[in-house]
Amino acid sequence: MSDPFSALLLGIIEGLTEFLPVSSTGHLLIAQHWLGARSDFFNIVIQAGAILAITLVFRQRLWGLATNLGDRDNRDYVFKLAAAFLVTALVGLPVRLAGWELPETVAPVAWALVLGGIWMLVAEYFAERRGGDGAYVTWTVAIAVGLAQVVAGVFPGTSRSATTIFVAMLLGLSRRPAAAEFAFLVGIPTMFAASGYAFLELWLDEGLGGEAWGDVALAFAAATATGFVVVRWLMDYIKRHRFTGFAIYRIVLGIALLVWMPAGS
């Protein structure tokens, strides 16, 4: 299998799984087991492609938020997005510097997939029992989503989107599209910051050399295009469907990883 083709596949996998609540880490772990491990720089770039995709999907919403700060409700939403991001930054940076993160190997990722799938089923059940409109973002939701992003960073395989969406739903943002939108919008500055920080670390460590730039560009484009389609599909899908299918898929995938892949991979 050629390097450009494997790069294309990895970009597509990143775009498919970054925003679905199924863990991009778990899927890239499987893919790179068969296609060969890529550099940290490569992985940062394809994640940047996913960030670009979600920015394009929500471009009108982002423009509306930026240009209508005079509206009280709009301004309140922006402040809560900022608060969630600041919580992630203020808590997450010390966690990152302290090295508090499980390794991206099969066992912890697989268990995170299984436990995360069970958590999704339980969280959605209790969120639906709450009833009500569930479309208003409270300060509690904003802060909890910020903390949830830190948890997702510490435990590879939990899925940032799953962790944030279901924390928001449990705390009152029970309407699925509203919870997903807030989680995705918070994810834009968070992922930009995380990718920028990782890129800076690589640059300072002189880890940017030796890249196949054609492969990197191809994977970036694939992640952007695939991510754009997936996010638009997901936002429409969850208007009428529950997350049950994703939860079951996570559990099955996690068990399969534990059974069939070497524990140290």
PDB file of C-alpha atoms in Angstrom:
ATOM      1  CA  MET A   1       0.000   0.000   0.000  1.00  0.00           C
ATOM      2  CA  SER A   2       1.524   3.315  -1.088  1.00  0.00           C
ATOM      3  CA  ASP A   3       2.244   6.087   1.394  1.00  0.00           C
ATOM      4  CA  PRO A   4      -0.118   8.571  -0.344  1.00  0.00           C
ATOM      5  CA  PHE A   5      -2.956   6.045  -0.217  1.00  0.00           C
ATOM      6  CA  SER A   6      -2.391   5.276   3.461  1.00  0.00           C
ATOM      7  CA  ALA A   7      -2.233   9.030   4.158  1.00  0.00           C
ATOM      8  CA  LEU A   8      -5.535   9.470   2.332  1.00  0.00           C
ATOM      9  CA  LEU A   9      -7.143   6.693   4.393  1.00  0.00           C
ATOM     10  CA  LEU A  10      -5.876   8.164   7.678  1.00  0.00           C
ATOM     11  CA  GLY A  11      -7.213  11.594   6.731  1.00  0.00           C
ATOM     12  CA  ILE A  12     -10.616  10.109   5.931  1.00  0.00           C
ATOM     13  CA  ILE A  13     -10.668   8.170   9.215  1.00  0.00           C
ATOM     14  CA  GLU A  14      -9.806  11.335  11.164  1.00  0.00           C
ATOM     15  CA  GLY A  15     -12.575  13.279   9.431  1.00  0.00           C
ATOM     16  CA  LEU A  16     -15.080  10.476   9.990  1.00  0.00           C
ATOM     17  CA  THR A  17     -14.387   9.960  13.680  1.00  0.00           C
ATOM     18  CA  GLU A  18     -13.216  13.275  15.185  1.00  0.00           C
ATOM     19  CA  PHE A  19     -16.740  14.582  15.795  1.00  0.00           C
ATOM     20  CA  LEU A  20     -18.769  11.397  15.975  1.00  0.00           C
ATOM     21  CA  PRO A  21     -18.934  10.161  19.599  1.00  0.00           C
ATOM     22  CA  VAL A  22     -16.855   7.087  18.779  1.00  0.00           C
ATOM     23  CA  SER A  23     -13.243   8.222  19.514  1.00  0.00           C
ATOM     24  CA  SER A  24     -10.900   9.210  16.709  1.00  0.00           C
ATOM     25  CA  THR A  25      -7.992   7.959  18.857  1.00  0.00           C
ATOM     26  CA  GLY A  26      -9.338   4.414  18.898  1.00  0.00           C
ATOM     27  CA  HIS A  27      -9.869   4.352  15.157  1.00  0.00           C
ATOM     28  CA  LEU A  28      -6.480   5.879  14.330  1.00  0.00           C
ATOM     29  CA  LEU A  29      -4.892   3.343  16.694  1.00  0.00           C
ATOM     30  CA  ILE A  30      -6.384   0.521  14.647  1.00  0.00           C
ATOM     31  CA  ALA A  31      -5.597   2.172  11.310  1.00  0.00           C
ATOM     32  CA  GLN A  32      -1.975   2.955  12.144  1.00  0.00           C
ATOM     33  CA  HIS A  33      -1.504  -0.603  13.423  1.00  0.00           C
ATOM     34  CA  TRP A  34      -2.125  -1.751   9.843  1.00  0.00           C
ATOM     35  CA  LEU A  35      -1.016   1.272   7.806  1.00  0.00           C
ATOM     36  CA  GLY A  36       2.054   2.183   9.827  1.00  0.00           C
ATOM     37  CA  ALA A  37       2.542   4.793  12.534  1.00  0.00           C
ATOM     38  CA  ARG A  38       2.792   8.425  11.461  1.00  0.00           C
ATOM     39  CA  SER A  39       4.658  11.323  13.022  1.00  0.00           C
ATOM     40  CA  ASP A  40       3.163  13.591  15.671  1.00  0.00           C
ATOM     41  CA  PHE A  41       3.284  16.397  13.113  1.00  0.00           C
ATOM     42  CA  PHE A  42       1.180  14.363  10.680  1.00  0.00           C
ATOM     43  CA  ASN A  43      -1.411  13.672  13.378  1.00  0.00           C
ATOM     44  CA  ILE A  44      -1.548  17.357  14.349  1.00  0.00           C
ATOM     45  CA  VAL A  45      -2.097  18.414  10.752  1.00  0.00           C
ATOM     46  CA  ILE A  46      -4.960  16.020  10.088  1.00  0.00           C
ATOM     47  CA  GLN A  47      -6.623  17.164  13.313  1.00  0.00           C
ATOM     48  CA  ALA A  48      -6.257  20.737  12.031  1.00  0.00           C
ATOM     49  CA  GLY A  49      -8.134  19.610   8.929  1.00  0.00           C
ATOM     50  CA  ALA A  50     -10.995  18.451  11.142  1.00  0.00           C
ATOM     51  CA  ILE A  51     -10.969  21.820  12.948  1.00  0.00           C
ATOM     52  CA  LEU A  52     -11.204  23.628   9.631  1.00  0.00           C
ATOM     53  CA  ALA A  53     -14.140  21.407   8.666  1.00  0.00           C
ATOM     54  CA  ILE A  54     -16.194  22.224  11.741  1.00  0.00           C
ATOM     55  CA  THR A  55     -15.360  25.923  11.409  1.00  0.00           C
ATOM     56  CA  LEU A  56     -16.736  25.846   7.872  1.00  0.00           C
ATOM     57  CA  VAL A  57     -19.893  23.991   8.956  1.00  0.00           C
ATOM     58  CA  PHE A  58     -20.647  26.571  11.665  1.00  0.00           C
ATOM     59  CA  ARG A  59     -19.352  29.606   9.758  1.00  0.00           C
ATOM     60  CA  GLN A  60     -22.730  31.357   9.697  1.00  0.00           C
ATOM     61  CA  ARG A  61     -23.338  30.659  13.392  1.00  0.00           C
ATOM     62  CA  LEU A  62     -19.850  31.922  14.258  1.00  0.00           C
ATOM     63  CA  TRP A  63     -20.354  35.065  12.178  1.00  0.00           C
ATOM     64  CA  GLY A  64     -23.679  35.702  13.879  1.00  0.00           C
ATOM     65  CA  LEU A  65     -22.114  35.314  17.307  1.00  0.00           C
ATOM     66  CA  ALA A  66     -19.252  37.661  16.414  1.00  0.00           C
ATOM     67  CA  THR A  67     -21.385  40.406  14.862  1.00  0.00           C
ATOM     68  CA  ASN A  68     -24.378  40.455  17.234  1.00  0.00           C
ATOM     69  CA  LEU A  69     -22.777  40.998  20.614  1.00  0.00           C
ATOM     70  CA  GLY A  70     -25.279  43.758  21.287  1.00  0.00           C
ATOM     71  CA  ASP A  71     -27.986  41.119  21.642  1.00  0.00           C
ATOM     72  CA  ARG A  72     -28.184  39.971  25.267  1.00  0.00           C
ATOM     73  CA  ASP A  73     -28.878  36.294  24.588  1.00  0.00           C
ATOM     74  CA  ASN A  74     -26.187  36.163  21.918  1.00  0.00           C
ATOM     75  CA  ARG A  75     -23.655  37.827  24.211  1.00  0.00           C
ATOM     76  CA  ASP A  76     -24.548  35.443  27.045  1.00  0.00           C
ATOM     77  CA  TYR A  77     -23.890  32.445  24.763  1.00  0.00           C
ATOM     78  CA  VAL A  78     -20.514  33.848  23.694  1.00  0.00           C
ATOM     79  CA  PHE A  79     -19.489  34.431  27.314  1.00  0.00           C
ATOM     80  CA  LYS A  80     -20.378  30.832  28.170  1.00  0.00           C
ATOM     81  CA  LEU A  81     -18.374  29.523  25.214  1.00  0.00           C
ATOM     82  CA  ALA A  82     -15.440  31.612  26.428  1.00  0.00           C
ATOM     83  CA  ALA A  83     -15.872  30.353  30.000  1.00  0.00           C
ATOM     84  CA  ALA A  84     -15.873  26.714  28.878  1.00  0.00           C
ATOM     85  CA  PHE A  85     -12.700  27.276  26.865  1.00  0.00           C
ATOM     86  CA  LEU A  86     -10.969  29.103  29.732  1.00  0.00           C
ATOM     87  CA  VAL A  87     -11.807  26.292  32.158  1.00  0.00           C
ATOM     88  CA  THR A  88     -10.262  23.811  29.727  1.00  0.00           C
ATOM     89  CA  ALA A  89      -7.160  25.968  29.293  1.00  0.00           C
ATOM     90  CA  LEU A  90      -6.648  26.777  32.974  1.00  0.00           C
ATOM     91  CA  VAL A  91      -7.126  23.184  34.118  1.00  0.00           C
ATOM     92  CA  GLY A  92      -5.834  21.382  31.041  1.00  0.00           C
ATOM     93  CA  LEU A  93      -2.487  23.149  30.641  1.00  0.00           C
ATOM     94  CA  PRO A  94      -1.177  22.183  34.113  1.00  0.00           C
ATOM     95  CA  VAL A  95      -2.456  18.649  33.522  1.00  0.00           C
ATOM     96  CA  ARG A  96      -0.585  18.533  30.202  1.00  0.00           C
ATOM     97  CA  LEU A  97       2.619  19.934  31.724  1.00  0.00           C
ATOM     98  CA  ALA A  98       2.407  17.388  34.546  1.00  0.00           C
ATOM     99  CA  GLY A  99       2.148  14.574  31.998  1.00  0.00           C
ATOM    100  CA  TRP A 100      -1.139  13.238  33.377  1.00  0.00           C
ATOM    101  CA  GLU A 101      -2.314  11.211  30.405  1.00  0.00           C
ATOM    102  CA  LEU A 102      -2.859   7.514  29.827  1.00  0.00           C
ATOM    103  CA  PRO A 103      -0.823   5.991  26.997  1.00  0.00           C
ATOM    104  CA  GLU A 104      -2.474   5.625  23.600  1.00  0.00           C
ATOM    105  CA  THR A 105      -2.169   1.840  23.643  1.00  0.00           C
ATOM    106  CA  VAL A 106      -4.848  -0.779  23.135  1.00  0.00           C
ATOM    107  CA  ALA A 107      -5.922  -1.589  26.683  1.00  0.00           C
ATOM    108  CA  PRO A 108      -6.731   1.912  28.051  1.00  0.00           C
ATOM    109  CA  VAL A 109      -8.274   3.059  24.772  1.00  0.00           C
ATOM    110  CA  ALA A 110     -10.391  -0.093  24.469  1.00  0.00           C
ATOM    111  CA  TRP A 111     -11.665   0.183  28.039  1.00  0.00           C
ATOM    112  CA  ALA A 112     -12.455   3.864  27.472  1.00  0.00           C
ATOM    113  CA  LEU A 113     -14.493   2.899  24.403  1.00  0.00           C
ATOM    114  CA  VAL A 114     -16.487   0.283  26.328  1.00  0.00           C
ATOM    115  CA  LEU A 115     -17.084   2.360  29.452  1.00  0.00           C
ATOM    116  CA  GLY A 116     -17.807   5.428  27.343  1.00  0.00           C
ATOM    117  CA  GLY A 117     -20.448   3.528  25.381  1.00  0.00           C
ATOM    118  CA  ILE A 118     -22.157   2.446  28.595  1.00  0.00           C
ATOM    119  CA  TRP A 119     -21.927   6.018  29.901  1.00  0.00           C
ATOM    120  CA  MET A 120     -23.638   7.297  26.714  1.00  0.00           C
ATOM    121  CA  LEU A 121     -26.559   4.897  27.123  1.00  0.00           C
ATOM    122  CA  VAL A 122     -27.046   5.836  30.789  1.00  0.00           C
ATOM    123  CA  ALA A 123     -26.603   9.574  30.219  1.00  0.00           C
ATOM    124  CA  GLU A 124     -29.080   9.769  27.363  1.00  0.00           C
ATOM    125  CA  TYR A 125     -31.639   7.739  29.335  1.00  0.00           C
ATOM    126  CA  PHE A 126     -31.506  10.101  32.316  1.00  0.00           C
ATOM    127  CA  ALA A 127     -31.374  13.204  30.123  1.00  0.00           C
ATOM    128  CA  GLU A 128     -34.598  12.157  28.412  1.00  0.00           C
ATOM    129  CA  ARG A 129     -36.273  11.462  31.769  1.00  0.00           C
ATOM    130  CA  ARG A 130     -35.628  15.071  32.802  1.00  0.00           C
ATOM    131  CA  GLY A 131     -38.011  16.296  30.110  1.00  0.00           C
ATOM    132  CA  GLY A 132     -38.461  19.987  29.370  1.00  0.00           C
ATOM    133  CA  ASP A 133     -37.151  22.093  26.486  1.00  0.00           C
ATOM    134  CA  GLY A 134     -33.484  21.602  27.343  1.00  0.00           C
ATOM    135  CA  ALA A 135     -32.044  24.121  24.857  1.00  0.00           C
ATOM    136  CA  TYR A 136     -30.664  26.760  27.273  1.00  0.00           C
ATOM    137  CA  VAL A 137     -26.955  26.676  28.171  1.00  0.00           C
ATOM    138  CA  THR A 138     -26.470  27.380  31.874  1.00  0.00           C
ATOM    139  CA  TRP A 139     -23.209  28.422  33.526  1.00  0.00           C
ATOM    140  CA  THR A 140     -23.088  24.979  35.125  1.00  0.00           C
ATOM    141  CA  VAL A 141     -23.204  23.360  31.688  1.00  0.00           C
ATOM    142  CA  ALA A 142     -20.498  25.688  30.361  1.00  0.00           C
ATOM    143  CA  ILE A 143     -18.078  24.958  33.197  1.00  0.00           C
ATOM    144  CA  ALA A 144     -18.803  21.222  33.130  1.00  0.00           C
ATOM    145  CA  VAL A 145     -18.179  21.058  29.374  1.00  0.00           C
ATOM    146  CA  GLY A 146     -14.838  22.790  29.923  1.00  0.00           C
ATOM    147  CA  LEU A 147     -13.860  20.207  32.534  1.00  0.00           C
ATOM    148  CA  ALA A 148     -15.138  17.374  30.346  1.00  0.00           C
ATOM    149  CA  GLN A 149     -12.687  18.382  27.631  1.00  0.00           C
ATOM    150  CA  VAL A 150      -9.830  17.976  30.105  1.00  0.00           C
ATOM    151  CA  VAL A 151     -11.078  14.507  31.058  1.00  0.00           C
ATOM    152  CA  ALA A 152     -11.212  13.531  27.376  1.00  0.00           C
ATOM    153  CA  GLY A 153      -7.626  14.685  26.962  1.00  0.00           C
ATOM    154  CA  VAL A 154      -6.398  12.641  29.918  1.00  0.00           C
ATOM    155  CA  PHE A 155      -8.203   9.445  28.891  1.00  0.00           C
ATOM    156  CA  PRO A 156      -7.609   8.668  25.182  1.00  0.00           C
ATOM    157  CA  GLY A 157     -10.552   6.798  23.710  1.00  0.00           C
ATOM    158  CA  THR A 158     -13.255   8.570  25.694  1.00  0.00           C
ATOM    159  CA  SER A 159     -13.981  10.916  22.744  1.00  0.00           C
ATOM    160  CA  ARG A 160     -14.076  14.657  23.309  1.00  0.00           C
ATOM    161  CA  SER A 161     -17.404  15.001  21.514  1.00  0.00           C
ATOM    162  CA  ALA A 162     -19.049  12.177  23.489  1.00  0.00           C
ATOM    163  CA  THR A 163     -17.787  13.423  26.844  1.00  0.00           C
ATOM    164  CA  THR A 164     -18.864  17.024  26.307  1.00  0.00           C
ATOM    165  CA  ILE A 165     -22.212  16.318  24.647  1.00  0.00           C
ATOM    166  CA  PHE A 166     -23.384  13.905  27.323  1.00  0.00           C
ATOM    167  CA  VAL A 167     -22.178  16.005  30.245  1.00  0.00           C
ATOM    168  CA  ALA A 168     -24.197  18.877  28.782  1.00  0.00           C
ATOM    169  CA  MET A 169     -27.249  16.663  28.319  1.00  0.00           C
ATOM    170  CA  LEU A 170     -27.095  15.298  31.866  1.00  0.00           C
ATOM    171  CA  LEU A 171     -26.902  18.813  33.315  1.00  0.00           C
ATOM    172  CA  GLY A 172     -29.989  20.085  31.538  1.00  0.00           C
ATOM    173  CA  LEU A 173     -29.096  20.717  27.896  1.00  0.00           C
ATOM    174  CA  SER A 174     -31.195  17.719  26.965  1.00  0.00           C
ATOM    175  CA  ARG A 175     -31.988  18.711  23.382  1.00  0.00           C
ATOM    176  CA  ARG A 176     -29.384  16.775  21.378  1.00  0.00           C
ATOM    177  CA  PRO A 177     -28.692  19.355  18.617  1.00  0.00           C
ATOM    178  CA  ALA A 178     -28.268  22.132  21.215  1.00  0.00           C
ATOM    179  CA  ALA A 179     -25.831  20.050  23.250  1.00  0.00           C
ATOM    180  CA  ALA A 180     -23.867  19.030  20.151  1.00  0.00           C
ATOM    181  CA  GLU A 181     -23.681  22.588  18.838  1.00  0.00           C
ATOM    182  CA  PHE A 182     -22.315  23.968  22.114  1.00  0.00           C
ATOM    183  CA  ALA A 183     -19.805  21.107  22.408  1.00  0.00           C
ATOM    184  CA  PHE A 184     -18.621  21.598  18.832  1.00  0.00           C
ATOM    185  CA  LEU A 185     -18.337  25.380  19.096  1.00  0.00           C
ATOM    186  CA  VAL A 186     -16.285  25.070  22.302  1.00  0.00           C
ATOM    187  CA  GLY A 187     -14.159  22.502  20.500  1.00  0.00           C
ATOM    188  CA  ILE A 188     -13.057  24.976  17.812  1.00  0.00           C
ATOM    189  CA  PRO A 189     -10.829  27.204  20.010  1.00  0.00           C
ATOM    190  CA  THR A 190      -9.889  24.216  22.172  1.00  0.00           C
ATOM    191  CA  MET A 191      -8.639  22.127  19.269  1.00  0.00           C
ATOM    192  CA  PHE A 192      -6.937  25.103  17.621  1.00  0.00           C
ATOM    193  CA  ALA A 193      -5.110  25.807  20.885  1.00  0.00           C
ATOM    194  CA  ALA A 194      -4.187  22.145  21.452  1.00  0.00           C
ATOM    195  CA  SER A 195      -2.901  21.719  17.898  1.00  0.00           C
ATOM    196  CA  GLY A 196      -0.991  24.999  18.079  1.00  0.00           C
ATOM    197  CA  TYR A 197       0.604  24.002  21.385  1.00  0.00           C
ATOM    198  CA  ALA A 198       1.572  20.569  20.059  1.00  0.00           C
ATOM    199  CA  PHE A 199       3.021  22.160  16.914  1.00  0.00           C
ATOM    200  CA  LEU A 200       5.056  24.570  19.054  1.00  0.00           C
ATOM    201  CA  GLU A 201       6.410  21.666  21.126  1.00  0.00           C
ATOM    202  CA  LEU A 202       7.496  19.837  17.978  1.00  0.00           C
ATOM    203  CA  TRP A 203       9.110  22.963  16.548  1.00  0.00           C
ATOM    204  CA  LEU A 204      11.079  23.621  19.738  1.00  0.00           C
ATOM    205  CA  ASP A 205      12.193  19.974  19.785  1.00  0.00           C
ATOM    206  CA  GLU A 206      13.182  20.231  16.092  1.00  0.00           C
ATOM    207  CA  GLY A 207      10.672  17.533  15.252  1.00  0.00           C
ATOM    208  CA  LEU A 208       9.291  19.040  12.035  1.00  0.00           C
ATOM    209  CA  GLY A 209      11.812  17.671   9.571  1.00  0.00           C
ATOM    210  CA  GLY A 210      11.627  14.681   7.271  1.00  0.00           C
ATOM    211  CA  GLU A 211       7.944  14.959   6.416  1.00  0.00           C
ATOM    212  CA  ALA A 212       6.425  13.770   3.144  1.00  0.00           C
ATOM    213  CA  TRP A 213       4.632  17.024   2.479  1.00  0.00           C
ATOM    214  CA  GLY A 214       2.498  15.612  -0.310  1.00  0.00           C
ATOM    215  CA  ASP A 215       1.127  12.965   2.069  1.00  0.00           C
ATOM    216  CA  VAL A 216       0.504  15.590   4.744  1.00  0.00           C
ATOM    217  CA  ALA A 217      -1.395  17.852   2.333  1.00  0.00           C
ATOM    218  CA  LEU A 218      -3.461  14.947   1.005  1.00  0.00           C
ATOM    219  CA  ALA A 219      -4.420  13.781   4.508  1.00  0.00           C
ATOM    220  CA  PHE A 220      -5.281  17.346   5.578  1.00  0.00           C
ATOM    221  CA  ALA A 221      -7.602  17.799   2.592  1.00  0.00           C
ATOM    222  CA  ALA A 222      -9.227  14.411   3.189  1.00  0.00           C
ATOM    223  CA  ALA A 223      -9.825  15.152   6.888  1.00  0.00           C
ATOM    224  CA  THR A 224     -11.329  18.545   6.043  1.00  0.00           C
ATOM    225  CA  ALA A 225     -13.674  17.282   3.339  1.00  0.00           C
ATOM    226  CA  THR A 226     -14.776  14.188   5.271  1.00  0.00           C
ATOM    227  CA  GLY A 227     -15.218  16.084   8.530  1.00  0.00           C
ATOM    228  CA  PHE A 228     -17.404  18.688   6.811  1.00  0.00           C
ATOM    229  CA  VAL A 229     -19.763  16.039   5.441  1.00  0.00           C
ATOM    230  CA  VAL A 230     -19.871  14.075   8.709  1.00  0.00           C
ATOM    231  CA  VAL A 231     -20.683  17.054  10.954  1.00  0.00           C
ATOM    232  CA  ARG A 232     -23.463  18.256   8.662  1.00  0.00           C
ATOM    233  CA  TRP A 233     -24.907  14.741   8.544  1.00  0.00           C
ATOM    234  CA  LEU A 234     -24.647  14.286  12.325  1.00  0.00           C
ATOM    235  CA  MET A 235     -26.393  17.576  13.154  1.00  0.00           C
ATOM    236  CA  ASP A 236     -29.319  16.507  10.977  1.00  0.00           C
ATOM    237  CA  TYR A 237     -29.319  12.892  12.191  1.00  0.00           C
ATOM    238  CA  ILE A 238     -29.572  13.702  15.909  1.00  0.00           C
ATOM    239  CA  LYS A 239     -32.664  15.835  15.383  1.00  0.00           C
ATOM    240  CA  ARG A 240     -34.621  12.611  14.905  1.00  0.00           C
ATOM    241  CA  HIS A 241     -32.475   9.832  16.374  1.00  0.00           C
ATOM    242  CA  ARG A 242     -30.845   8.878  19.666  1.00  0.00           C
ATOM    243  CA  PHE A 243     -27.130   8.160  20.147  1.00  0.00           C
ATOM    244  CA  THR A 244     -27.791   4.482  20.944  1.00  0.00           C
ATOM    245  CA  GLY A 245     -26.222   3.158  17.747  1.00  0.00           C
ATOM    246  CA  PHE A 246     -22.969   4.989  18.420  1.00  0.00           C
ATOM    247  CA  ALA A 247     -22.868   3.683  22.000  1.00  0.00           C
ATOM    248  CA  ILE A 248     -23.338   0.064  20.920  1.00  0.00           C
ATOM    249  CA  TYR A 249     -20.703   0.483  18.210  1.00  0.00           C
ATOM    250  CA  ARG A 250     -18.203   1.792  20.796  1.00  0.00           C
ATOM    251  CA  ILE A 251     -18.801  -1.164  23.101  1.00  0.00           C
ATOM    252  CA  VAL A 252     -18.388  -3.709  20.284  1.00  0.00           C
ATOM    253  CA  LEU A 253     -15.239  -1.979  18.986  1.00  0.00           C
ATOM    254  CA  GLY A 254     -13.707  -1.798  22.458  1.00  0.00           C
ATOM    255  CA  ILE A 255     -14.287  -5.498  23.086  1.00  0.00           C
ATOM    256  CA  ALA A 256     -12.861  -6.351  19.653  1.00  0.00           C
ATOM    257  CA  LEU A 257      -9.713  -4.344  20.402  1.00  0.00           C
ATOM    258  CA  LEU A 258      -9.235  -6.145  23.723  1.00  0.00           C
ATOM    259  CA  VAL A 259      -9.681  -9.551  22.096  1.00  0.00           C
ATOM    260  CA  TRP A 260      -7.808  -9.232  18.809  1.00  0.00           C
ATOM    261  CA  MET A 261      -5.096  -6.570  19.112  1.00  0.00           C
ATOM    262  CA  PRO A 262      -1.840  -6.957  21.076  1.00  0.00           C
ATOM    263  CA  ALA A 263      -2.077  -5.204  24.432  1.00  0.00           C
ATOM    264  CA  GLY A 264       1.094  -3.156  23.889  1.00  0.00           C
ATOM    265  CA  SER A 265       0.112  -1.801  20.464  1.00  0.00           C
TER     266      SER A 265
END
